[in-house]
Amino acid sequence: MRKIYGVLSMILDSAVASSRVAVNVATDAKLPRLPASEHVYLNHRQVEDLASAAGEFRTFLAPKAACSGTTTSGAGCSTLPWLPRPLPTSASRRTSCGTAASLAIASGADVKVVQMMLGHTTATMALDHYGHLFPDRLDEVAEQMAAGRAAALAKAA
């Protein structure tokens, strides 16, 4: 629908420019909100199965290499010379980056690690994209803080 609206709006802009109509009635139209898209991430087994099926493109499918972020050397993954062109998989870079993020977070990575791994400018940007993947650990943190307090008090006594 948005593409149709865009084309219609361009046609009407052209009609206004050529004085065929006085005003573009499509300007400022209120379009319905897009539904939130479902996040799809692969697990370790699915990544391995996909990589096995990829044959000579196996190395491309490592989630870290498939993302558009930066490597530990600071070079963007998209600049690595061994990445094949065109991309040999229907999985989008966003899906690949999401998979890399979800596997890293499940392995205990904190937001700064995810930020650096995927090449986000700030931790806030990483949280905006992948914050929903971080588990609610309030109870775990409270228990660890209580244990740390108890250990410190016992040591002081």
PDB file of N, CA, C and O in Angstrom, residues 2-67:
ATOM      1  N   ARG A   2       1.959   1.239   0.764  1.00  0.00           N
ATOM      2  CA  ARG A   2       2.831   2.404   0.823  1.00  0.00           C
ATOM      3  C   ARG A   2       3.495   2.662  -0.531  1.00  0.00           C
ATOM      4  O   ARG A   2       3.696   3.817  -0.906  1.00  0.00           O
ATOM      5  N   LYS A   3       3.833   1.627  -1.251  1.00  0.00           N
ATOM      6  CA  LYS A   3       4.427   1.813  -2.577  1.00  0.00           C
ATOM      7  C   LYS A   3       3.411   2.429  -3.539  1.00  0.00           C
ATOM      8  O   LYS A   3       3.737   3.328  -4.315  1.00  0.00           O
ATOM      9  N   ILE A   4       2.183   1.943  -3.471  1.00  0.00           N
ATOM     10  CA  ILE A   4       1.122   2.489  -4.323  1.00  0.00           C
ATOM     11  C   ILE A   4       0.904   3.963  -3.993  1.00  0.00           C
ATOM     12  O   ILE A   4       0.802   4.810  -4.884  1.00  0.00           O
ATOM     13  N   TYR A   5       0.864   4.282  -2.691  1.00  0.00           N
ATOM     14  CA  TYR A   5       0.703   5.672  -2.256  1.00  0.00           C
ATOM     15  C   TYR A   5       1.848   6.527  -2.795  1.00  0.00           C
ATOM     16  O   TYR A   5       1.641   7.639  -3.290  1.00  0.00           O
ATOM     17  N   GLY A   6       3.078   6.004  -2.697  1.00  0.00           N
ATOM     18  CA  GLY A   6       4.243   6.750  -3.173  1.00  0.00           C
ATOM     19  C   GLY A   6       4.154   7.053  -4.663  1.00  0.00           C
ATOM     20  O   GLY A   6       4.450   8.178  -5.098  1.00  0.00           O
ATOM     21  N   VAL A   7       3.768   6.052  -5.450  1.00  0.00           N
ATOM     22  CA  VAL A   7       3.636   6.255  -6.897  1.00  0.00           C
ATOM     23  C   VAL A   7       2.530   7.272  -7.196  1.00  0.00           C
ATOM     24  O   VAL A   7       2.711   8.193  -7.995  1.00  0.00           O
ATOM     25  N   LEU A   8       1.384   7.112  -6.548  1.00  0.00           N
ATOM     26  CA  LEU A   8       0.271   8.047  -6.755  1.00  0.00           C
ATOM     27  C   LEU A   8       0.684   9.467  -6.376  1.00  0.00           C
ATOM     28  O   LEU A   8       0.397  10.430  -7.100  1.00  0.00           O
ATOM     29  N   SER A   9       1.382   9.620  -5.276  1.00  0.00           N
ATOM     30  CA  SER A   9       1.815  10.938  -4.835  1.00  0.00           C
ATOM     31  C   SER A   9       2.773  11.558  -5.850  1.00  0.00           C
ATOM     32  O   SER A   9       2.678  12.753  -6.154  1.00  0.00           O
ATOM     33  N   MET A  10       3.688  10.749  -6.400  1.00  0.00           N
ATOM     34  CA  MET A  10       4.602  11.275  -7.422  1.00  0.00           C
ATOM     35  C   MET A  10       3.853  11.695  -8.687  1.00  0.00           C
ATOM     36  O   MET A  10       4.167  12.718  -9.302  1.00  0.00           O
ATOM     37  N   ILE A  11       2.861  10.902  -9.092  1.00  0.00           N
ATOM     38  CA  ILE A  11       2.059  11.245 -10.267  1.00  0.00           C
ATOM     39  C   ILE A  11       1.325  12.567 -10.034  1.00  0.00           C
ATOM     40  O   ILE A  11       1.313  13.454 -10.891  1.00  0.00           O
ATOM     41  N   LEU A  12       0.739  12.711  -8.853  1.00  0.00           N
ATOM     42  CA  LEU A  12       0.028  13.950  -8.541  1.00  0.00           C
ATOM     43  C   LEU A  12       0.975  15.143  -8.437  1.00  0.00           C
ATOM     44  O   LEU A  12       0.627  16.258  -8.840  1.00  0.00           O
ATOM     45  N   ASP A  13       2.198  14.926  -7.914  1.00  0.00           N
ATOM     46  CA  ASP A  13       3.200  16.004  -7.881  1.00  0.00           C
ATOM     47  C   ASP A  13       3.520  16.464  -9.304  1.00  0.00           C
ATOM     48  O   ASP A  13       3.626  17.669  -9.576  1.00  0.00           O
ATOM     49  N   SER A  14       3.654  15.507 -10.196  1.00  0.00           N
ATOM     50  CA  SER A  14       3.922  15.835 -11.595  1.00  0.00           C
ATOM     51  C   SER A  14       2.745  16.594 -12.215  1.00  0.00           C
ATOM     52  O   SER A  14       2.945  17.550 -12.977  1.00  0.00           O
ATOM     53  N   ALA A  15       1.537  16.164 -11.869  1.00  0.00           N
ATOM     54  CA  ALA A  15       0.339  16.846 -12.392  1.00  0.00           C
ATOM     55  C   ALA A  15       0.249  18.267 -11.867  1.00  0.00           C
ATOM     56  O   ALA A  15      -0.149  19.180 -12.605  1.00  0.00           O
ATOM     57  N   VAL A  16       0.626  18.493 -10.623  1.00  0.00           N
ATOM     58  CA  VAL A  16       0.640  19.848 -10.061  1.00  0.00           C
ATOM     59  C   VAL A  16       1.700  20.679 -10.783  1.00  0.00           C
ATOM     60  O   VAL A  16       1.459  21.832 -11.171  1.00  0.00           O
ATOM     61  N   ALA A  17       2.887  20.113 -10.993  1.00  0.00           N
ATOM     62  CA  ALA A  17       3.977  20.833 -11.657  1.00  0.00           C
ATOM     63  C   ALA A  17       3.603  21.241 -13.083  1.00  0.00           C
ATOM     64  O   ALA A  17       4.027  22.297 -13.568  1.00  0.00           O
ATOM     65  N   SER A  18       2.790  20.413 -13.751  1.00  0.00           N
ATOM     66  CA  SER A  18       2.390  20.730 -15.128  1.00  0.00           C
ATOM     67  C   SER A  18       1.056  21.472 -15.177  1.00  0.00           C
ATOM     68  O   SER A  18       0.470  21.625 -16.249  1.00  0.00           O
ATOM     69  N   SER A  19       0.571  21.899 -14.033  1.00  0.00           N
ATOM     70  CA  SER A  19      -0.678  22.667 -13.889  1.00  0.00           C
ATOM     71  C   SER A  19      -1.920  21.906 -14.369  1.00  0.00           C
ATOM     72  O   SER A  19      -2.910  22.523 -14.766  1.00  0.00           O
ATOM     73  N   ARG A  20      -1.879  20.602 -14.314  1.00  0.00           N
ATOM     74  CA  ARG A  20      -3.062  19.813 -14.689  1.00  0.00           C
ATOM     75  C   ARG A  20      -4.045  19.710 -13.530  1.00  0.00           C
ATOM     76  O   ARG A  20      -5.241  19.557 -13.747  1.00  0.00           O
ATOM     77  N   VAL A  21      -3.505  19.766 -12.318  1.00  0.00           N
ATOM     78  CA  VAL A  21      -4.349  19.828 -11.121  1.00  0.00           C
ATOM     79  C   VAL A  21      -3.773  20.921 -10.231  1.00  0.00           C
ATOM     80  O   VAL A  21      -2.581  21.253 -10.320  1.00  0.00           O
ATOM     81  N   ALA A  22      -4.608  21.460  -9.380  1.00  0.00           N
ATOM     82  CA  ALA A  22      -4.181  22.585  -8.538  1.00  0.00           C
ATOM     83  C   ALA A  22      -3.395  22.144  -7.314  1.00  0.00           C
ATOM     84  O   ALA A  22      -2.492  22.854  -6.858  1.00  0.00           O
ATOM     85  N   VAL A  23      -3.736  20.997  -6.784  1.00  0.00           N
ATOM     86  CA  VAL A  23      -3.116  20.570  -5.527  1.00  0.00           C
ATOM     87  C   VAL A  23      -2.973  19.051  -5.503  1.00  0.00           C
ATOM     88  O   VAL A  23      -3.792  18.332  -6.077  1.00  0.00           O
ATOM     89  N   ASN A  24      -1.929  18.585  -4.831  1.00  0.00           N
ATOM     90  CA  ASN A  24      -1.725  17.146  -4.636  1.00  0.00           C
ATOM     91  C   ASN A  24      -2.505  16.728  -3.399  1.00  0.00           C
ATOM     92  O   ASN A  24      -2.108  17.008  -2.279  1.00  0.00           O
ATOM     93  N   VAL A  25      -3.620  16.050  -3.604  1.00  0.00           N
ATOM     94  CA  VAL A  25      -4.478  15.648  -2.479  1.00  0.00           C
ATOM     95  C   VAL A  25      -3.858  14.516  -1.662  1.00  0.00           C
ATOM     96  O   VAL A  25      -4.329  14.209  -0.576  1.00  0.00           O
ATOM     97  N   ALA A  26      -2.799  13.904  -2.185  1.00  0.00           N
ATOM     98  CA  ALA A  26      -2.141  12.819  -1.454  1.00  0.00           C
ATOM     99  C   ALA A  26      -1.161  13.346  -0.410  1.00  0.00           C
ATOM    100  O   ALA A  26      -0.742  12.614   0.475  1.00  0.00           O
ATOM    101  N   THR A  27      -0.819  14.629  -0.512  1.00  0.00           N
ATOM    102  CA  THR A  27       0.099  15.221   0.457  1.00  0.00           C
ATOM    103  C   THR A  27      -0.517  15.161   1.853  1.00  0.00           C
ATOM    104  O   THR A  27      -1.682  15.466   2.047  1.00  0.00           O
ATOM    105  N   ASP A  28       0.282  14.757   2.807  1.00  0.00           N
ATOM    106  CA  ASP A  28      -0.125  14.678   4.214  1.00  0.00           C
ATOM    107  C   ASP A  28      -1.217  13.648   4.481  1.00  0.00           C
ATOM    108  O   ASP A  28      -1.942  13.747   5.481  1.00  0.00           O
ATOM    109  N   ALA A  29      -1.369  12.664   3.592  1.00  0.00           N
ATOM    110  CA  ALA A  29      -2.345  11.588   3.845  1.00  0.00           C
ATOM    111  C   ALA A  29      -1.891  10.785   5.052  1.00  0.00           C
ATOM    112  O   ALA A  29      -0.703  10.541   5.245  1.00  0.00           O
ATOM    113  N   LYS A  30      -2.822  10.389   5.867  1.00  0.00           N
ATOM    114  CA  LYS A  30      -2.523   9.582   7.050  1.00  0.00           C
ATOM    115  C   LYS A  30      -2.603   8.107   6.654  1.00  0.00           C
ATOM    116  O   LYS A  30      -3.686   7.581   6.393  1.00  0.00           O
ATOM    117  N   LEU A  31      -1.449   7.466   6.598  1.00  0.00           N
ATOM    118  CA  LEU A  31      -1.403   6.053   6.249  1.00  0.00           C
ATOM    119  C   LEU A  31      -1.499   5.213   7.518  1.00  0.00           C
ATOM    120  O   LEU A  31      -1.053   5.633   8.592  1.00  0.00           O
ATOM    121  N   PRO A  32      -2.056   4.003   7.419  1.00  0.00           N
ATOM    122  CA  PRO A  32      -2.122   3.139   8.600  1.00  0.00           C
ATOM    123  C   PRO A  32      -0.721   2.743   9.049  1.00  0.00           C
ATOM    124  O   PRO A  32       0.210   2.670   8.249  1.00  0.00           O
ATOM    125  N   ARG A  33      -0.589   2.512  10.327  1.00  0.00           N
ATOM    126  CA  ARG A  33       0.699   2.089  10.880  1.00  0.00           C
ATOM    127  C   ARG A  33       1.045   0.700  10.371  1.00  0.00           C
ATOM    128  O   ARG A  33       0.167  -0.144  10.199  1.00  0.00           O
ATOM    129  N   LEU A  34       2.328   0.494  10.175  1.00  0.00           N
ATOM    130  CA  LEU A  34       2.786  -0.829   9.779  1.00  0.00           C
ATOM    131  C   LEU A  34       2.805  -1.735  11.011  1.00  0.00           C
ATOM    132  O   LEU A  34       3.201  -1.295  12.098  1.00  0.00           O
ATOM    133  N   PRO A  35       2.391  -2.982  10.855  1.00  0.00           N
ATOM    134  CA  PRO A  35       2.475  -3.889  11.999  1.00  0.00           C
ATOM    135  C   PRO A  35       3.939  -4.172  12.332  1.00  0.00           C
ATOM    136  O   PRO A  35       4.793  -4.142  11.439  1.00  0.00           O
ATOM    137  N   ALA A  36       4.205  -4.395  13.596  1.00  0.00           N
ATOM    138  CA  ALA A  36       5.566  -4.719  14.008  1.00  0.00           C
ATOM    139  C   ALA A  36       5.978  -6.032  13.355  1.00  0.00           C
ATOM    140  O   ALA A  36       5.220  -6.996  13.347  1.00  0.00           O
ATOM    141  N   SER A  37       7.180  -6.031  12.796  1.00  0.00           N
ATOM    142  CA  SER A  37       7.643  -7.251  12.140  1.00  0.00           C
ATOM    143  C   SER A  37       8.173  -8.232  13.182  1.00  0.00           C
ATOM    144  O   SER A  37       8.692  -7.847  14.226  1.00  0.00           O
ATOM    145  N   GLU A  38       8.029  -9.490  12.880  1.00  0.00           N
ATOM    146  CA  GLU A  38       8.479 -10.540  13.781  1.00  0.00           C
ATOM    147  C   GLU A  38       9.992 -10.684  13.651  1.00  0.00           C
ATOM    148  O   GLU A  38      10.541 -10.662  12.557  1.00  0.00           O
ATOM    149  N   HIS A  39      10.671 -10.790  14.773  1.00  0.00           N
ATOM    150  CA  HIS A  39      12.114 -11.001  14.769  1.00  0.00           C
ATOM    151  C   HIS A  39      12.371 -12.489  14.611  1.00  0.00           C
ATOM    152  O   HIS A  39      11.835 -13.304  15.362  1.00  0.00           O
ATOM    153  N   VAL A  40      13.187 -12.824  13.632  1.00  0.00           N
ATOM    154  CA  VAL A  40      13.509 -14.222  13.384  1.00  0.00           C
ATOM    155  C   VAL A  40      15.015 -14.394  13.520  1.00  0.00           C
ATOM    156  O   VAL A  40      15.789 -13.754  12.803  1.00  0.00           O
ATOM    157  N   TYR A  41      15.419 -15.232  14.454  1.00  0.00           N
ATOM    158  CA  TYR A  41      16.833 -15.498  14.666  1.00  0.00           C
ATOM    159  C   TYR A  41      17.051 -17.006  14.643  1.00  0.00           C
ATOM    160  O   TYR A  41      16.198 -17.779  15.084  1.00  0.00           O
ATOM    161  N   LEU A  42      18.199 -17.405  14.151  1.00  0.00           N
ATOM    162  CA  LEU A  42      18.543 -18.821  14.091  1.00  0.00           C
ATOM    163  C   LEU A  42      19.243 -19.231  15.373  1.00  0.00           C
ATOM    164  O   LEU A  42      19.913 -18.423  16.016  1.00  0.00           O
ATOM    165  N   ASN A  43      19.120 -20.516  15.717  1.00  0.00           N
ATOM    166  CA  ASN A  43      19.892 -21.027  16.848  1.00  0.00           C
ATOM    167  C   ASN A  43      21.175 -21.658  16.311  1.00  0.00           C
ATOM    168  O   ASN A  43      21.403 -21.711  15.093  1.00  0.00           O
ATOM    169  N   HIS A  44      22.043 -22.149  17.189  1.00  0.00           N
ATOM    170  CA  HIS A  44      23.330 -22.722  16.764  1.00  0.00           C
ATOM    171  C   HIS A  44      23.134 -23.861  15.763  1.00  0.00           C
ATOM    172  O   HIS A  44      23.844 -23.946  14.767  1.00  0.00           O
ATOM    173  N   ARG A  45      22.196 -24.749  16.033  1.00  0.00           N
ATOM    174  CA  ARG A  45      21.965 -25.892  15.148  1.00  0.00           C
ATOM    175  C   ARG A  45      21.515 -25.424  13.764  1.00  0.00           C
ATOM    176  O   ARG A  45      21.960 -25.937  12.741  1.00  0.00           O
ATOM    177  N   GLN A  46      20.604 -24.455  13.724  1.00  0.00           N
ATOM    178  CA  GLN A  46      20.111 -23.953  12.449  1.00  0.00           C
ATOM    179  C   GLN A  46      21.220 -23.263  11.652  1.00  0.00           C
ATOM    180  O   GLN A  46      21.293 -23.411  10.430  1.00  0.00           O
ATOM    181  N   VAL A  47      22.097 -22.525  12.337  1.00  0.00           N
ATOM    182  CA  VAL A  47      23.229 -21.891  11.660  1.00  0.00           C
ATOM    183  C   VAL A  47      24.128 -22.968  11.071  1.00  0.00           C
ATOM    184  O   VAL A  47      24.568 -22.875   9.921  1.00  0.00           O
ATOM    185  N   GLU A  48      24.401 -23.998  11.844  1.00  0.00           N
ATOM    186  CA  GLU A  48      25.262 -25.086  11.368  1.00  0.00           C
ATOM    187  C   GLU A  48      24.626 -25.804  10.180  1.00  0.00           C
ATOM    188  O   GLU A  48      25.298 -26.105   9.188  1.00  0.00           O
ATOM    189  N   ASP A  49      23.323 -26.088  10.256  1.00  0.00           N
ATOM    190  CA  ASP A  49      22.634 -26.752   9.141  1.00  0.00           C
ATOM    191  C   ASP A  49      22.674 -25.891   7.879  1.00  0.00           C
ATOM    192  O   ASP A  49      22.910 -26.395   6.777  1.00  0.00           O
ATOM    193  N   LEU A  50      22.453 -24.599   8.043  1.00  0.00           N
ATOM    194  CA  LEU A  50      22.482 -23.683   6.906  1.00  0.00           C
ATOM    195  C   LEU A  50      23.888 -23.621   6.316  1.00  0.00           C
ATOM    196  O   LEU A  50      24.065 -23.655   5.100  1.00  0.00           O
ATOM    197  N   ALA A  51      24.884 -23.548   7.182  1.00  0.00           N
ATOM    198  CA  ALA A  51      26.267 -23.489   6.715  1.00  0.00           C
ATOM    199  C   ALA A  51      26.650 -24.770   5.988  1.00  0.00           C
ATOM    200  O   ALA A  51      27.311 -24.729   4.948  1.00  0.00           O
ATOM    201  N   SER A  52      26.213 -25.912   6.491  1.00  0.00           N
ATOM    202  CA  SER A  52      26.513 -27.192   5.832  1.00  0.00           C
ATOM    203  C   SER A  52      25.892 -27.258   4.444  1.00  0.00           C
ATOM    204  O   SER A  52      26.488 -27.778   3.504  1.00  0.00           O
ATOM    205  N   ALA A  53      24.700 -26.718   4.310  1.00  0.00           N
ATOM    206  CA  ALA A  53      24.009 -26.739   3.018  1.00  0.00           C
ATOM    207  C   ALA A  53      24.592 -25.724   2.043  1.00  0.00           C
ATOM    208  O   ALA A  53      24.346 -25.812   0.839  1.00  0.00           O
ATOM    209  N   ALA A  54      25.399 -24.782   2.532  1.00  0.00           N
ATOM    210  CA  ALA A  54      25.919 -23.716   1.683  1.00  0.00           C
ATOM    211  C   ALA A  54      27.151 -24.114   0.884  1.00  0.00           C
ATOM    212  O   ALA A  54      27.587 -23.357   0.023  1.00  0.00           O
ATOM    213  N   GLY A  55      27.729 -25.259   1.185  1.00  0.00           N
ATOM    214  CA  GLY A  55      28.890 -25.721   0.428  1.00  0.00           C
ATOM    215  C   GLY A  55      30.044 -24.747   0.494  1.00  0.00           C
ATOM    216  O   GLY A  55      30.516 -24.402   1.567  1.00  0.00           O
ATOM    217  N   GLU A  56      30.478 -24.264  -0.683  1.00  0.00           N
ATOM    218  CA  GLU A  56      31.646 -23.385  -0.748  1.00  0.00           C
ATOM    219  C   GLU A  56      31.425 -22.035  -0.076  1.00  0.00           C
ATOM    220  O   GLU A  56      32.375 -21.312   0.203  1.00  0.00           O
ATOM    221  N   PHE A  57      30.171 -21.687   0.214  1.00  0.00           N
ATOM    222  CA  PHE A  57      29.872 -20.406   0.858  1.00  0.00           C
ATOM    223  C   PHE A  57      29.723 -20.553   2.367  1.00  0.00           C
ATOM    224  O   PHE A  57      29.235 -19.662   3.038  1.00  0.00           O
ATOM    225  N   ARG A  58      30.155 -21.664   2.920  1.00  0.00           N
ATOM    226  CA  ARG A  58      30.002 -21.959   4.339  1.00  0.00           C
ATOM    227  C   ARG A  58      30.540 -20.841   5.229  1.00  0.00           C
ATOM    228  O   ARG A  58      29.885 -20.429   6.172  1.00  0.00           O
ATOM    229  N   THR A  59      31.731 -20.339   4.924  1.00  0.00           N
ATOM    230  CA  THR A  59      32.341 -19.329   5.798  1.00  0.00           C
ATOM    231  C   THR A  59      31.534 -18.043   5.820  1.00  0.00           C
ATOM    232  O   THR A  59      31.555 -17.319   6.808  1.00  0.00           O
ATOM    233  N   PHE A  60      30.813 -17.770   4.745  1.00  0.00           N
ATOM    234  CA  PHE A  60      29.979 -16.570   4.713  1.00  0.00           C
ATOM    235  C   PHE A  60      28.896 -16.613   5.771  1.00  0.00           C
ATOM    236  O   PHE A  60      28.501 -15.602   6.312  1.00  0.00           O
ATOM    237  N   LEU A  61      28.418 -17.812   6.086  1.00  0.00           N
ATOM    238  CA  LEU A  61      27.243 -17.933   6.932  1.00  0.00           C
ATOM    239  C   LEU A  61      27.524 -17.868   8.415  1.00  0.00           C
ATOM    240  O   LEU A  61      26.610 -17.925   9.207  1.00  0.00           O
ATOM    241  N   ALA A  62      28.771 -17.725   8.796  1.00  0.00           N
ATOM    242  CA  ALA A  62      29.037 -17.485  10.209  1.00  0.00           C
ATOM    243  C   ALA A  62      28.325 -16.188  10.559  1.00  0.00           C
ATOM    244  O   ALA A  62      28.498 -15.187   9.881  1.00  0.00           O
ATOM    245  N   PRO A  63      27.478 -16.180  11.580  1.00  0.00           N
ATOM    246  CA  PRO A  63      26.675 -14.975  11.859  1.00  0.00           C
ATOM    247  C   PRO A  63      27.504 -13.722  11.976  1.00  0.00           C
ATOM    248  O   PRO A  63      27.116 -12.675  11.507  1.00  0.00           O
ATOM    249  N   LYS A  64      28.661 -13.787  12.570  1.00  0.00           N
ATOM    250  CA  LYS A  64      29.497 -12.602  12.731  1.00  0.00           C
ATOM    251  C   LYS A  64      29.912 -12.069  11.376  1.00  0.00           C
ATOM    252  O   LYS A  64      29.876 -10.872  11.122  1.00  0.00           O
ATOM    253  N   ALA A  65      30.308 -12.949  10.474  1.00  0.00           N
ATOM    254  CA  ALA A  65      30.770 -12.511   9.161  1.00  0.00           C
ATOM    255  C   ALA A  65      29.626 -12.045   8.285  1.00  0.00           C
ATOM    256  O   ALA A  65      29.821 -11.275   7.362  1.00  0.00           O
ATOM    257  N   ALA A  66      28.431 -12.521   8.556  1.00  0.00           N
ATOM    258  CA  ALA A  66      27.292 -12.174   7.710  1.00  0.00           C
ATOM    259  C   ALA A  66      26.697 -10.828   8.051  1.00  0.00           C
ATOM    260  O   ALA A  66      25.924 -10.287   7.291  1.00  0.00           O
ATOM    261  N   CYS A  67      27.070 -10.287   9.209  1.00  0.00           N
ATOM    262  CA  CYS A  67      26.480  -9.013   9.596  1.00  0.00           C
ATOM    263  C   CYS A  67      27.206  -7.867   8.928  1.00  0.00           C
ATOM    264  O   CYS A  67      28.266  -8.039   8.350  1.00  0.00           O
TER     265      CYS A  67
END
